[in-house]
Structure formats: structure tokens, C-alpha cells
PDB file of C-alpha atoms in Angstrom:
ATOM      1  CA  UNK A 131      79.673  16.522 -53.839  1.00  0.00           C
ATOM      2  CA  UNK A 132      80.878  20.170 -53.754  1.00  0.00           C
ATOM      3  CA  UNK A 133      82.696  19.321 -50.127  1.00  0.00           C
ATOM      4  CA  UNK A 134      85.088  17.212 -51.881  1.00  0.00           C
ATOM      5  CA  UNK A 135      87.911  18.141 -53.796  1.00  0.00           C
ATOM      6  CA  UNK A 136      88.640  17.399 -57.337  1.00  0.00           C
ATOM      7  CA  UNK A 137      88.657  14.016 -58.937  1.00  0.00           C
ATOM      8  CA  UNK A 138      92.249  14.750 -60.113  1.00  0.00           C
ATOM      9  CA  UNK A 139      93.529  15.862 -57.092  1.00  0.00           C
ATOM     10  CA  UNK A 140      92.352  12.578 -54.711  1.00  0.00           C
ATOM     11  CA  UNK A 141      93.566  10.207 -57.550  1.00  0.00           C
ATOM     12  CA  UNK A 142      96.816  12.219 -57.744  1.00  0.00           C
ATOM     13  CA  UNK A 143      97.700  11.415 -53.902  1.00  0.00           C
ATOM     14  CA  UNK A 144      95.910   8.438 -53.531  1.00  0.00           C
ATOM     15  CA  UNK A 145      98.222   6.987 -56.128  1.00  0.00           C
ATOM     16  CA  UNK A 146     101.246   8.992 -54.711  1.00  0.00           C
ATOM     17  CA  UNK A 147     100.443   7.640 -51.331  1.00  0.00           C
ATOM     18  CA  UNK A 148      99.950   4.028 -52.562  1.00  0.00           C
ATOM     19  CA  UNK A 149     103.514   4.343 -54.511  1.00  0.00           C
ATOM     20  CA  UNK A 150     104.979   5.438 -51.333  1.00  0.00           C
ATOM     21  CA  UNK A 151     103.690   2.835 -48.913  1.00  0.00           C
ATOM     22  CA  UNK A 152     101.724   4.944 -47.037  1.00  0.00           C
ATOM     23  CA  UNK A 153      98.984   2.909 -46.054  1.00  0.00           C
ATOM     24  CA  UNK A 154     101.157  -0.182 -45.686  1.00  0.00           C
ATOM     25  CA  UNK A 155     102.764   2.149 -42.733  1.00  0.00           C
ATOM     26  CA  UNK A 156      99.570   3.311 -41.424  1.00  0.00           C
ATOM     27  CA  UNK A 157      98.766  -0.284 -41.396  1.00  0.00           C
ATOM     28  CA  UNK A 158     101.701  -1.577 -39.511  1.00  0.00           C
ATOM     29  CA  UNK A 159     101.241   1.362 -36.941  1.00  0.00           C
ATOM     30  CA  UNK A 160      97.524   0.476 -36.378  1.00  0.00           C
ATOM     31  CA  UNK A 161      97.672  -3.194 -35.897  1.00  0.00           C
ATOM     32  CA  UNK A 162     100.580  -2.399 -32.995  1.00  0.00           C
ATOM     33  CA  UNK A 163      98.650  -0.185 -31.591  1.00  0.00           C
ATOM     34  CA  UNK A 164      95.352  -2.748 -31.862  1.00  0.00           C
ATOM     35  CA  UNK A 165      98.086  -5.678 -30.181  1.00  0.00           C
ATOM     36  CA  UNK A 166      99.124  -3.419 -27.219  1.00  0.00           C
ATOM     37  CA  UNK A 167      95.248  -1.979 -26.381  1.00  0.00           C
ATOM     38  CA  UNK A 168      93.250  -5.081 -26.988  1.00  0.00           C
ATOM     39  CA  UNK A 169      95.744  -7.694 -26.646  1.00  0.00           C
ATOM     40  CA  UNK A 170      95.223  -9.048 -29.429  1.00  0.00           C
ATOM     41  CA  UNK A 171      97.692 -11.822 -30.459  1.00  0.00           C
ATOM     42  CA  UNK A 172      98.304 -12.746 -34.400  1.00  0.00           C
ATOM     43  CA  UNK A 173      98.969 -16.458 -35.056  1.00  0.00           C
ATOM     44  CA  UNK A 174      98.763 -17.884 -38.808  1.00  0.00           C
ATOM     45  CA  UNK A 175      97.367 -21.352 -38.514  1.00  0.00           C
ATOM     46  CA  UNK A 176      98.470 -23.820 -41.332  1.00  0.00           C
ATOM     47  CA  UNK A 177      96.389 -26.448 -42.837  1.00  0.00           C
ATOM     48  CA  UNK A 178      97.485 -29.891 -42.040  1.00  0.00           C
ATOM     49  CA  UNK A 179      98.867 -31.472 -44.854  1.00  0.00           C
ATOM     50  CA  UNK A 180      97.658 -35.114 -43.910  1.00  0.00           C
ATOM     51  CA  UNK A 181      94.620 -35.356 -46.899  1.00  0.00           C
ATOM     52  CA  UNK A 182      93.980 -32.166 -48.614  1.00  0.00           C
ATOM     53  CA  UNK A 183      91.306 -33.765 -49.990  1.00  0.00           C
ATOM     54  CA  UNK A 184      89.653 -34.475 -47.403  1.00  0.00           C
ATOM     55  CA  UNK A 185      87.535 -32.104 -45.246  1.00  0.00           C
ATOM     56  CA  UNK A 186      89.074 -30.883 -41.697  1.00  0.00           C
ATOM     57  CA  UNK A 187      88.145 -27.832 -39.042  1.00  0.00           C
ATOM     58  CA  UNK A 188      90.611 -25.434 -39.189  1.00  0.00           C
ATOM     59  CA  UNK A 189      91.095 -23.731 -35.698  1.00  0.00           C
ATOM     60  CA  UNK A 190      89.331 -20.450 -35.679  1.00  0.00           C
ATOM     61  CA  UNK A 191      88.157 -20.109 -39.110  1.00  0.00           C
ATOM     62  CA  UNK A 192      85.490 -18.142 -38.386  1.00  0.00           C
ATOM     63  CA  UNK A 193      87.874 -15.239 -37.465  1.00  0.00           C
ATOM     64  CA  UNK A 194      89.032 -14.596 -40.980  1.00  0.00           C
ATOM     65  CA  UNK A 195      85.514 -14.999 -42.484  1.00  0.00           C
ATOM     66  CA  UNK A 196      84.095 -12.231 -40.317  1.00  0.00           C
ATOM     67  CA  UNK A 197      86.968 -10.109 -41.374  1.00  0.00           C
ATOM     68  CA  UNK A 198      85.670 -10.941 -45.195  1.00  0.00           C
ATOM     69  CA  UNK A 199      82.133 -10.223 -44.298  1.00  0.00           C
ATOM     70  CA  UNK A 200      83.253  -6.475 -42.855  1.00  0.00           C
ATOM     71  CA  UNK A 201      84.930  -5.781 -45.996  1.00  0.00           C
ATOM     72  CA  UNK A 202      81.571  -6.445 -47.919  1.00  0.00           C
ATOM     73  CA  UNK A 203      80.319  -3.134 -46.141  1.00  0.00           C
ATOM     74  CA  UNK A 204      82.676  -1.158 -48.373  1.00  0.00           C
ATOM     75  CA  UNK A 205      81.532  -0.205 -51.937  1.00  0.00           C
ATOM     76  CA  UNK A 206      84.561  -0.151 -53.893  1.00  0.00           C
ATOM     77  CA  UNK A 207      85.884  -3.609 -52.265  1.00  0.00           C
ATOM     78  CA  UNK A 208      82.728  -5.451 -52.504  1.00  0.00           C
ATOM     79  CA  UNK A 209      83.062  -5.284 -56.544  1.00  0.00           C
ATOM     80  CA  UNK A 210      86.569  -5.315 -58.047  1.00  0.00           C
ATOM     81  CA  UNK A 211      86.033  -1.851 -59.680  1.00  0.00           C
ATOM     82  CA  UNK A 212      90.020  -1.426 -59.514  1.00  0.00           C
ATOM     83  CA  UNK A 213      92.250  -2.057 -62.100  1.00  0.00           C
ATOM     84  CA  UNK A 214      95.637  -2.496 -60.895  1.00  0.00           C
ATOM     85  CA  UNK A 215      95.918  -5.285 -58.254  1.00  0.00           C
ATOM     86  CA  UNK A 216      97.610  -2.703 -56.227  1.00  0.00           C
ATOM     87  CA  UNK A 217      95.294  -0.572 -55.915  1.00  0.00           C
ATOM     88  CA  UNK A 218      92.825  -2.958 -54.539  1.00  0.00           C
ATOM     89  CA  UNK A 219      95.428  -3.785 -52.417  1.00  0.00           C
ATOM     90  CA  UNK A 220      95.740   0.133 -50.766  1.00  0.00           C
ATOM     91  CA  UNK A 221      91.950  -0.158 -50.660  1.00  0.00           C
ATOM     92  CA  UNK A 222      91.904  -3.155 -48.666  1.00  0.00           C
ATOM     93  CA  UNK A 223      94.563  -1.862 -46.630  1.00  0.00           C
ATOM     94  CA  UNK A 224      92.343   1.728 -46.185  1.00  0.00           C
ATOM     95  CA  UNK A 225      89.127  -0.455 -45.348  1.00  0.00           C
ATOM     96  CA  UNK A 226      91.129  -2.656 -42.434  1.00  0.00           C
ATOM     97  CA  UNK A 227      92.378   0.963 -41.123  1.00  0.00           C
ATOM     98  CA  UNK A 228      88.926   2.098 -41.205  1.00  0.00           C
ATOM     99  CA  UNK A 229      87.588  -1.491 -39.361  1.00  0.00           C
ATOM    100  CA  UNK A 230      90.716  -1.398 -36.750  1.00  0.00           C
ATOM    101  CA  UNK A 231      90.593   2.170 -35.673  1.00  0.00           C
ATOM    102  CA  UNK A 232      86.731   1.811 -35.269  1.00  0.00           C
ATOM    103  CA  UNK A 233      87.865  -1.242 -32.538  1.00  0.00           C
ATOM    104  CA  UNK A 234      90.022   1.293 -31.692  1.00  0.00           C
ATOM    105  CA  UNK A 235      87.946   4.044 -30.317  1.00  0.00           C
ATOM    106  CA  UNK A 236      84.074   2.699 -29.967  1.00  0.00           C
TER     107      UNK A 236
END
């Protein structure tokens, strides 16, 4: 679209911002911010290592397959159009700012 800058130019600082760390920032910012207005609480829950063969329920699950699901609304993270692994990795990181700042403020 005419609105939009240049291809050149939004490649240019997307990859200058994702050299820099600038949505790994942005991301540590936001999910404070998400912890102290939703009070939230982050806890990584291990599977048990009893029979990894075997099938067990891990404790809220269905928390981190939601959080796959809302990625699938995003075009470019739905198909791995990316090349370099970190770029896919800014783009998640752009798509969970987009998902937490919409918690955020609707």
C-alpha cells in the first residue's frame, strides 16, 4: 500500500531492531507490566520423569496451547515464511507484544 513505507526501509530496521534486542526488551517490559496489572503469575511446569512413555496430564496444558492457537491468527507465523530462525523468533516475539498489550488495554 502507498501508506507504507518502502520495502527497504522496514527490512532495514526490522533487522536493525532484531540485532539490537529490541523486541526481546519490549518483551520483558510488557510481560512486567502484564504480571503487575493482571496478576498474572509465570510458573514452568516440568514433566514427570516417572514413564515418558507413558501418557500423563500435565497441569494446565491447555494454557500454552491457546497461546499456540493465537499465534495461528498471524500470517507470517502461521507458515514459516522466514529464513533465519531469528527472525521468526522477533516475529514471535512482535505477535506476543501484539496478543499481551491487547490483554493490556481491551
Amino acid at each position: 500500500p502507498k501508506d507504507f513505507p518502502p520495502h527497504n526501509i522496514v527490512f532495514y530496521y526490522f533487522t536493525k531492531w532484531k540485532r539490537e534486542g529490541v523486541f526481546e526488551d519490549m518483551m520483558d517490559t510488557l510481560r512486567e507490566k502484564v504480571r503487575k496489572t493482571l496478576g498474572c503469575k509465570l510458573e514452568v511446569v516440568l514433566r514427570p520423569d516417572e514413564c515418558p512413555k507413558k501418557f500423563s496430564v500435565i497441569p494446565l496444558r491447555w494454557i500454552v496451547e491457546r497461546s499456540f492457537a493465537w499465534l495461528y491468527n498471524f500470517r507470517r507465523i502461521a507458515l514459516d515464511y522466514e529464513f533465519y530462525s531469528e527472525s521468526s523468533e522477533a516475529m514471535l516475539h512482535i505477535a506476543f507484544a501484539k496478543i499481551m498489550l491487547n490483554k493490556l488495554f481491551h
